[in-house]
Amino acid sequence: MSRQRARGGRCLAAALLAVVLAGCGSDGYEPAGPFRPQPEGPPPQVGPPTESPQAPAPGDPADPESEEEAGDPNVVASGLTVPTGLVVLPDGSAVVGERETGRLLQVFPDRSPARELMTVGGIDTTGDGGLLGLAISPTFTEDGLFYAYVSTATDNRVVRFPMGGTPNPVLTGIPRGESHNGGGLVFAPDGTLFVGTGDTGTPALAQDPASLAGKVLHVDVFGRPVGAGPVHSTGHSDVTALCLGGEQTLYATDDSAQGPDELDAVREGSDAGWPTAGPDSTDPVVEFDPAEGGLAGCAVAGRTVFLGALDGRRIHTVQLDSSGEITDEPSEFLTERYGRLRTVVLDGEGALWITTSNKDGVGTPTPDDDRVLRVFPPGGAEDSPL
């Protein structure tokens, strides 16, 4: 019985408040460690918009000879080190963060050379920690603020900064471990922030109401709890990514230490059932065997959810109906083509930005690793919202 759950075979079944951070609120999450509040400075200067590239063939380059001559059209950047967080900017370019170095680089859809922007200091990369998640402010065009989920020597935390500015703490005190440090970040339409954490290798913390580990948290831009929060849902093993559907359904990828990995639909007050399922625990949307899992990325287009799989070395495609139930066996693409696939982000043209993770100590890197891909998924995505 997977992850000690009794599922009965259902395996397939606001606005930003200020520009200058005034603190982390008075709810027990005080500034600590190397990130101390300082002026955040002006918005970033990230260069002019780039022209839209010619669309690659869905999923794979169509002509191996042209790939040999001009390079793989799916690859927009190479030679990186464990690129993990990624955000698409309003100009169509993207900013990607390296987990082990803290570097932030701007990468371009036309495959122009990547541009190094800054390094986030004070991170601790022990185990699977480091610079884990990125998001941009809902009012980015006005304030230029980036949000990052990072590991320090003492905790995991969310910080924010303008490009080139000093990271200031938003939410601190998230438990830190050698493994399962979480890192999912996504803004809701009302400007509040969802944060995915991990159980730090101590499963009991996931259902401990006094701990922020193994949870999805819901806070405002100052780290103050939203609603009855900050705990929005419990019982997660390692929330590596979060994404929102068309009707604001929140989805989480949960990378399990034992048994299948899963895609969860997250609702306020829900319990995902790790490590022990109870009568009120929710079933996952879909599960994946460990060999196909290592879920680490999540993006939604219409009624389609795309999932990056590290161990599975592929992108899973999950089709849902109007009620959020899976309609068929998941399909896949890019299988074994680029190695371990991590972050998945959808851009305004319907393309997926995907990072590889072959230099993470588990993968087998090629001379060009790690890479950032931009790929149009096979068949496109449905237009109707979730």
Short mmCIF file of C-alpha atoms in Angstrom, two decimals:
data_model
loop_
_atom_site.label_atom_id
_atom_site.label_comp_id
_atom_site.label_asym_id
_atom_site.label_seq_id
_atom_site.Cartn_x
_atom_site.Cartn_y
_atom_site.Cartn_z
CA MET A 1 0.00 0.00 0.00
CA SER A 2 1.79 3.17 -1.20
CA ARG A 3 2.96 5.65 1.44
CA GLN A 4 0.77 3.88 4.02
CA ARG A 5 -2.40 5.14 2.31
CA ALA A 6 -5.64 3.28 1.69
CA ARG A 7 -6.61 4.67 -1.67
CA GLY A 8 -8.86 1.92 -2.96
CA GLY A 9 -7.24 1.90 -6.38
CA ARG A 10 -7.72 5.61 -7.04
CA CYS A 11 -4.13 5.99 -8.22
CA LEU A 12 -5.43 7.56 -11.47
CA ALA A 13 -8.42 8.92 -10.36
CA ALA A 14 -3.34 40.83 -2.61
CA ALA A 15 -2.05 42.93 -4.65
CA LEU A 16 1.52 43.74 -3.63
CA LEU A 17 1.42 45.92 -0.47
CA ALA A 18 4.71 47.86 -0.69
CA VAL A 19 7.97 48.07 -2.58
CA VAL A 20 10.31 48.36 0.40
CA LEU A 21 10.26 45.45 2.84
CA ALA A 22 9.45 46.65 6.32
CA GLY A 23 10.03 43.30 8.02
CA CYS A 24 8.62 39.81 8.29
CA GLY A 25 5.54 40.63 10.31
CA SER A 26 4.95 39.91 13.96
CA ASP A 27 3.81 36.33 13.67
CA GLY A 28 6.96 34.62 14.88
CA TYR A 29 8.96 34.80 11.64
CA GLU A 30 11.67 37.29 12.47
CA PRO A 31 14.64 38.23 10.25
CA ALA A 32 17.61 36.00 10.95
CA GLY A 33 20.87 34.85 9.47
CA PRO A 34 22.78 36.59 6.67
CA PHE A 35 19.76 38.32 5.11
CA ARG A 36 19.07 41.51 7.05
CA PRO A 37 16.57 44.16 5.92
CA GLN A 38 18.23 46.81 3.78
CA PRO A 39 16.97 49.16 1.10
CA GLU A 40 15.92 47.11 -1.90
CA GLY A 41 17.00 49.68 -4.45
CA PRO A 42 15.60 50.33 -7.94
CA PRO A 43 13.92 47.80 -10.21
CA PRO A 44 16.24 45.56 -12.23
CA GLN A 45 17.56 46.41 -15.65
CA VAL A 46 17.32 43.15 -17.53
CA GLY A 47 17.78 44.27 -21.08
CA PRO A 48 15.42 44.83 -23.99
CA PRO A 49 12.85 42.31 -25.15
CA THR A 50 14.12 39.71 -27.56
CA GLU A 51 12.44 38.72 -30.80
CA SER A 52 10.31 35.60 -30.79
CA PRO A 53 12.25 32.58 -32.06
CA GLN A 54 11.13 30.33 -34.84
CA ALA A 55 9.06 27.60 -33.19
CA PRO A 56 10.84 24.27 -32.79
CA ALA A 57 9.02 21.13 -33.81
CA PRO A 58 6.82 19.80 -31.01
CA GLY A 59 8.86 17.87 -28.49
CA ASP A 60 11.92 17.15 -30.63
CA PRO A 61 13.93 18.73 -33.43
CA ALA A 62 12.63 17.35 -36.71
CA ASP A 63 15.87 17.32 -38.69
CA PRO A 64 18.95 15.71 -37.08
CA GLU A 65 21.22 17.11 -39.80
CA SER A 66 20.10 20.68 -39.20
CA GLU A 67 20.50 20.09 -35.45
CA GLU A 68 24.10 19.05 -36.08
CA GLU A 69 24.74 22.15 -38.14
CA ALA A 70 22.95 24.78 -36.08
CA GLY A 71 22.70 23.18 -32.64
CA ASP A 72 19.70 21.75 -30.88
CA PRO A 73 16.87 24.30 -31.32
CA ASN A 74 15.35 23.17 -28.01
CA VAL A 75 18.42 24.30 -26.05
CA VAL A 76 18.46 28.02 -25.19
CA ALA A 77 21.34 27.87 -22.68
CA SER A 78 24.01 25.34 -21.71
CA GLY A 79 27.00 24.97 -19.41
CA LEU A 80 25.01 25.78 -16.24
CA THR A 81 25.27 24.11 -12.83
CA VAL A 82 22.05 22.55 -11.51
CA PRO A 83 19.60 25.23 -12.74
CA THR A 84 16.57 24.95 -10.49
CA GLY A 85 14.30 27.98 -10.10
CA LEU A 86 13.15 29.69 -13.31
CA VAL A 87 10.79 32.55 -14.06
CA VAL A 88 9.68 33.98 -17.40
CA LEU A 89 9.87 37.77 -17.57
CA PRO A 90 7.38 40.08 -19.29
CA ASP A 91 9.82 40.61 -22.17
CA GLY A 92 9.79 36.89 -23.01
CA SER A 93 13.24 36.10 -21.66
CA ALA A 94 13.73 34.09 -18.46
CA VAL A 95 15.82 34.25 -15.31
CA VAL A 96 17.18 30.96 -14.01
CA GLY A 97 18.86 30.29 -10.67
CA GLU A 98 21.64 27.74 -10.04
CA ARG A 99 20.98 25.71 -6.89
CA GLU A 100 24.61 25.18 -5.94
CA THR A 101 26.10 28.58 -6.80
CA GLY A 102 23.26 31.02 -6.16
CA ARG A 103 23.89 32.62 -9.55
CA LEU A 104 21.00 34.19 -11.44
CA LEU A 105 21.29 34.31 -15.21
CA GLN A 106 19.08 35.76 -17.91
CA VAL A 107 18.46 33.37 -20.80
CA PHE A 108 16.79 34.15 -24.12
CA PRO A 109 14.39 32.28 -26.41
CA ASP A 110 16.46 33.20 -29.47
CA ARG A 111 19.43 31.36 -27.90
CA SER A 112 21.51 34.50 -27.37
CA PRO A 113 24.32 34.00 -24.85
CA ALA A 114 23.13 33.83 -21.24
CA ARG A 115 23.77 36.95 -19.19
CA GLU A 116 24.93 36.67 -15.57
CA LEU A 117 22.94 39.07 -13.38
CA MET A 118 23.91 38.51 -9.72
CA THR A 119 24.67 35.90 -7.08
CA VAL A 120 22.40 35.36 -4.09
CA GLY A 121 24.70 35.13 -1.08
CA GLY A 122 24.31 33.34 2.23
CA ILE A 123 22.93 30.09 0.83
CA ASP A 124 23.95 26.68 2.15
CA THR A 125 24.06 23.84 -0.39
CA THR A 126 24.49 20.94 2.03
CA GLY A 127 22.42 17.94 0.93
CA ASP A 128 19.76 19.08 -1.53
CA GLY A 129 19.63 22.64 -0.20
CA GLY A 130 20.58 25.88 -1.94
CA LEU A 131 18.71 28.27 -4.23
CA LEU A 132 15.58 26.20 -4.82
CA GLY A 133 12.62 28.21 -6.10
CA LEU A 134 12.00 31.51 -7.89
CA ALA A 135 8.94 33.68 -8.47
CA ILE A 136 8.37 37.25 -9.59
CA SER A 137 6.10 39.77 -7.96
CA PRO A 138 2.58 40.00 -9.42
CA THR A 139 3.38 43.67 -10.02
CA PHE A 140 6.85 43.00 -11.40
CA THR A 141 6.64 45.66 -14.12
CA GLU A 142 6.24 48.29 -11.37
CA ASP A 143 8.48 46.99 -8.58
CA GLY A 144 10.92 44.56 -10.27
CA LEU A 145 10.96 42.23 -7.28
CA PHE A 146 12.11 38.61 -7.35
CA TYR A 147 11.22 36.08 -4.66
CA ALA A 148 13.46 33.10 -3.90
CA TYR A 149 13.21 30.03 -1.67
CA VAL A 150 16.70 29.43 -0.28
CA SER A 151 18.48 27.26 2.27
CA THR A 152 20.79 28.80 4.86
CA ALA A 153 22.89 26.95 7.42
CA THR A 154 20.03 27.13 9.93
CA ASP A 155 16.74 27.21 8.02
CA ASN A 156 14.91 27.40 4.72
CA ARG A 157 13.40 30.79 3.97
CA VAL A 158 11.75 33.00 1.41
CA VAL A 159 13.55 36.22 0.51
CA ARG A 160 12.88 39.00 -1.96
CA PHE A 161 15.06 41.47 -3.82
CA PRO A 162 15.37 43.60 -6.94
CA MET A 163 17.98 42.34 -9.35
CA GLY A 164 21.35 43.37 -7.95
CA GLY A 165 19.83 44.30 -4.58
CA THR A 166 20.12 42.84 -1.11
CA PRO A 167 17.85 39.85 -0.35
CA ASN A 168 15.46 40.68 2.47
CA PRO A 169 13.63 38.00 4.49
CA VAL A 170 9.94 37.41 3.89
CA LEU A 171 9.42 34.14 5.76
CA THR A 172 12.10 32.48 7.90
CA GLY A 173 12.28 29.50 10.23
CA ILE A 174 11.20 26.80 7.78
CA PRO A 175 12.97 23.62 8.99
CA ARG A 176 16.12 22.69 7.11
CA GLY A 177 17.54 19.20 6.60
CA GLU A 178 19.96 17.18 4.50
CA SER A 179 17.11 16.22 2.19
CA HIS A 180 13.50 17.12 1.41
CA ASN A 181 13.88 20.89 1.72
CA GLY A 182 10.94 21.74 -0.55
CA GLY A 183 11.17 24.94 -2.57
CA GLY A 184 7.87 25.41 -4.44
CA LEU A 185 6.73 29.03 -4.92
CA VAL A 186 3.71 30.42 -6.76
CA PHE A 187 1.72 33.63 -6.47
CA ALA A 188 -2.06 33.53 -6.34
CA PRO A 189 -4.09 35.99 -8.45
CA ASP A 190 -4.78 38.05 -5.30
CA GLY A 191 -1.04 38.67 -4.82
CA THR A 192 -0.57 36.27 -1.90
CA LEU A 193 2.13 33.62 -1.97
CA PHE A 194 2.01 29.83 -1.65
CA VAL A 195 5.18 28.15 -0.39
CA GLY A 196 5.94 24.42 -0.59
CA THR A 197 8.16 22.87 2.08
CA GLY A 198 9.58 19.40 2.75
CA ASP A 199 9.66 17.12 5.78
CA THR A 200 13.50 17.44 5.99
CA GLY A 201 13.78 13.65 6.17
CA THR A 202 11.70 13.49 9.36
CA PRO A 203 8.28 12.26 8.17
CA ALA A 204 6.47 12.98 11.45
CA LEU A 205 6.96 16.72 10.92
CA ALA A 206 4.64 16.66 7.91
CA GLN A 207 1.57 16.18 10.11
CA ASP A 208 2.89 18.10 13.12
CA PRO A 209 0.73 21.25 13.40
CA ALA A 210 3.54 23.05 15.23
CA SER A 211 6.02 22.62 12.36
CA LEU A 212 6.28 24.38 8.99
CA ALA A 213 7.89 21.27 7.47
CA GLY A 214 6.04 19.07 4.99
CA LYS A 215 3.42 21.73 4.31
CA VAL A 216 2.04 24.16 1.79
CA LEU A 217 2.09 27.59 3.42
CA HIS A 218 0.02 30.64 2.50
CA VAL A 219 1.39 34.08 3.36
CA ASP A 220 1.26 37.66 2.17
CA VAL A 221 4.28 39.50 0.75
CA PHE A 222 5.52 40.26 4.28
CA GLY A 223 5.35 36.62 5.40
CA ARG A 224 2.21 37.14 7.46
CA PRO A 225 -0.31 34.27 7.52
CA VAL A 226 -3.27 34.39 5.17
CA GLY A 227 -6.55 33.18 6.66
CA ALA A 228 -6.00 30.67 9.44
CA GLY A 229 -2.45 30.05 8.12
CA PRO A 230 0.35 30.08 7.56
CA VAL A 231 -0.29 26.34 7.14
CA HIS A 232 -2.56 25.83 4.13
CA SER A 233 -2.19 22.03 3.83
CA THR A 234 -0.33 19.29 5.68
CA GLY A 235 0.95 15.77 5.13
CA HIS A 236 3.42 16.38 2.29
CA SER A 237 6.76 14.64 1.88
CA ASP A 238 8.63 17.18 -0.28
CA VAL A 239 6.78 19.90 -2.21
CA THR A 240 9.27 20.64 -4.94
CA ALA A 241 6.95 22.68 -7.18
CA LEU A 242 3.58 24.44 -7.13
CA CYS A 243 1.38 25.54 -10.04
CA LEU A 244 -2.09 27.05 -10.46
CA GLY A 245 -4.86 25.88 -12.79
CA GLY A 246 -7.25 28.09 -14.71
CA GLU A 247 -9.82 28.20 -11.90
CA GLN A 248 -7.16 28.77 -9.27
CA THR A 249 -6.81 25.09 -8.38
CA LEU A 250 -3.47 24.74 -6.66
CA TYR A 251 -1.35 21.73 -7.58
CA ALA A 252 1.76 20.43 -5.81
CA THR A 253 4.37 17.92 -6.87
CA ASP A 254 5.28 15.72 -3.90
CA ASP A 255 8.55 13.82 -4.17
CA SER A 256 8.29 10.86 -1.81
CA ALA A 257 11.15 9.20 0.02
CA GLN A 258 9.16 5.97 0.05
CA GLY A 259 6.82 4.67 -2.63
CA PRO A 260 5.25 6.60 -5.50
CA ASP A 261 5.60 10.30 -6.15
CA GLU A 262 2.39 12.21 -6.67
CA LEU A 263 0.60 15.22 -8.03
CA ASP A 264 -1.73 16.65 -5.38
CA ALA A 265 -4.64 19.06 -5.69
CA VAL A 266 -4.14 21.29 -2.64
CA ARG A 267 -7.04 22.83 -0.76
CA GLU A 268 -7.09 24.87 2.41
CA GLY A 269 -7.07 22.57 5.43
CA SER A 270 -6.38 19.44 3.40
CA ASP A 271 -4.08 16.62 4.52
CA ALA A 272 -2.14 14.77 1.80
CA GLY A 273 -1.71 11.77 4.09
CA TRP A 274 2.05 11.57 4.65
CA PRO A 275 3.31 9.69 6.57
CA THR A 276 0.00 8.22 7.82
CA ALA A 277 -3.33 8.49 6.05
CA GLY A 278 -6.46 9.21 8.04
CA PRO A 279 -10.13 9.19 7.11
CA ASP A 280 -9.95 12.83 6.00
CA SER A 281 -6.76 12.51 3.96
CA THR A 282 -7.07 13.39 0.28
CA ASP A 283 -6.07 11.12 -2.58
CA PRO A 284 -3.54 12.31 -5.14
CA VAL A 285 -4.58 13.30 -8.62
CA VAL A 286 -2.07 10.78 -9.98
CA GLU A 287 0.91 8.76 -8.75
CA PHE A 288 4.12 7.70 -10.47
CA ASP A 289 6.39 4.78 -9.68
CA PRO A 290 9.78 5.88 -8.30
CA ALA A 291 11.59 4.91 -11.52
CA GLU A 292 9.37 7.33 -13.45
CA GLY A 293 9.18 9.94 -10.71
CA GLY A 294 11.43 12.35 -8.89
CA LEU A 295 8.79 14.99 -9.60
CA ALA A 296 10.33 18.45 -9.50
CA GLY A 297 8.45 20.72 -11.89
CA CYS A 298 4.83 21.66 -12.55
CA ALA A 299 3.07 23.80 -15.17
CA VAL A 300 -0.59 23.99 -16.20
CA ALA A 301 -2.00 24.84 -19.64
CA GLY A 302 -5.75 24.49 -20.08
CA ARG A 303 -6.63 21.04 -18.77
CA THR A 304 -3.10 19.74 -19.16
CA VAL A 305 -0.51 19.49 -16.39
CA PHE A 306 3.16 19.07 -17.33
CA LEU A 307 5.47 17.51 -14.75
CA GLY A 308 9.27 17.42 -14.76
CA ALA A 309 10.72 14.09 -13.61
CA LEU A 310 14.29 13.78 -12.37
CA ASP A 311 14.46 10.02 -11.97
CA GLY A 312 12.03 9.45 -14.84
CA ARG A 313 14.12 11.65 -17.18
CA ARG A 314 11.03 12.85 -19.00
CA ILE A 315 8.11 15.26 -18.98
CA HIS A 316 4.84 13.66 -17.92
CA THR A 317 1.65 15.01 -19.48
CA VAL A 318 -1.50 14.63 -17.38
CA GLN A 319 -4.92 15.36 -18.92
CA LEU A 320 -7.73 16.35 -16.55
CA ASP A 321 -11.47 16.81 -16.97
CA SER A 322 -13.50 19.82 -15.83
CA SER A 323 -13.69 18.45 -12.27
CA GLY A 324 -9.92 17.96 -12.02
CA GLU A 325 -10.01 14.17 -12.40
CA ILE A 326 -7.47 12.46 -14.61
CA THR A 327 -9.01 11.34 -17.91
CA ASP A 328 -6.45 8.84 -19.17
CA GLU A 329 -3.05 7.31 -18.49
CA PRO A 330 -0.39 10.06 -18.48
CA SER A 331 1.71 10.38 -21.62
CA GLU A 332 5.32 11.53 -21.82
CA PHE A 333 7.84 13.24 -24.05
CA LEU A 334 11.58 14.10 -24.06
CA THR A 335 12.06 10.69 -22.44
CA GLU A 336 15.78 9.98 -21.91
CA ARG A 337 16.72 12.75 -24.35
CA TYR A 338 18.21 15.32 -21.98
CA GLY A 339 18.65 13.35 -18.75
CA ARG A 340 17.12 14.50 -15.47
CA LEU A 341 14.43 17.14 -16.03
CA ARG A 342 13.53 19.49 -13.21
CA THR A 343 11.77 22.84 -13.45
CA VAL A 344 8.88 23.30 -15.92
CA VAL A 345 7.43 26.77 -16.61
CA LEU A 346 4.89 27.79 -19.26
CA ASP A 347 5.38 31.02 -21.20
CA GLY A 348 2.89 33.26 -22.97
CA GLU A 349 3.38 31.52 -26.33
CA GLY A 350 2.57 28.08 -24.95
CA ALA A 351 6.18 26.88 -24.83
CA LEU A 352 7.67 25.09 -21.85
CA TRP A 353 10.92 26.25 -20.29
CA ILE A 354 12.61 23.22 -18.74
CA THR A 355 15.85 22.87 -16.78
CA THR A 356 18.06 19.80 -16.66
CA SER A 357 19.69 18.58 -13.45
CA ASN A 358 22.51 16.31 -14.55
CA LYS A 359 25.24 17.91 -12.41
CA ASP A 360 23.38 17.31 -9.14
CA GLY A 361 25.52 14.34 -8.14
CA VAL A 362 22.93 11.82 -9.32
CA GLY A 363 22.84 12.38 -13.06
CA THR A 364 25.42 11.67 -15.75
CA PRO A 365 26.31 15.03 -17.29
CA THR A 366 27.34 15.58 -20.88
CA PRO A 367 29.85 18.29 -21.85
CA ASP A 368 26.97 20.74 -22.50
CA ASP A 369 25.16 20.21 -19.18
CA ASP A 370 23.35 21.60 -17.46
CA ARG A 371 20.90 23.12 -19.94
CA VAL A 372 17.77 25.23 -20.21
CA LEU A 373 15.30 24.04 -22.84
CA ARG A 374 12.39 25.80 -24.52
CA VAL A 375 10.04 23.29 -26.13
CA PHE A 376 6.55 23.37 -27.59
CA PRO A 377 4.78 20.28 -26.20
CA PRO A 378 3.44 17.67 -28.60
CA GLY A 379 -0.11 18.44 -29.66
CA GLY A 380 -0.22 21.73 -27.77
CA ALA A 381 -2.50 22.33 -24.79
CA GLU A 382 -6.24 22.59 -24.67
CA ASP A 383 -7.66 26.09 -24.65
CA SER A 384 -10.42 25.55 -22.15
CA PRO A 385 -9.62 26.43 -18.54
CA LEU A 386 -9.51 23.93 -15.72
#
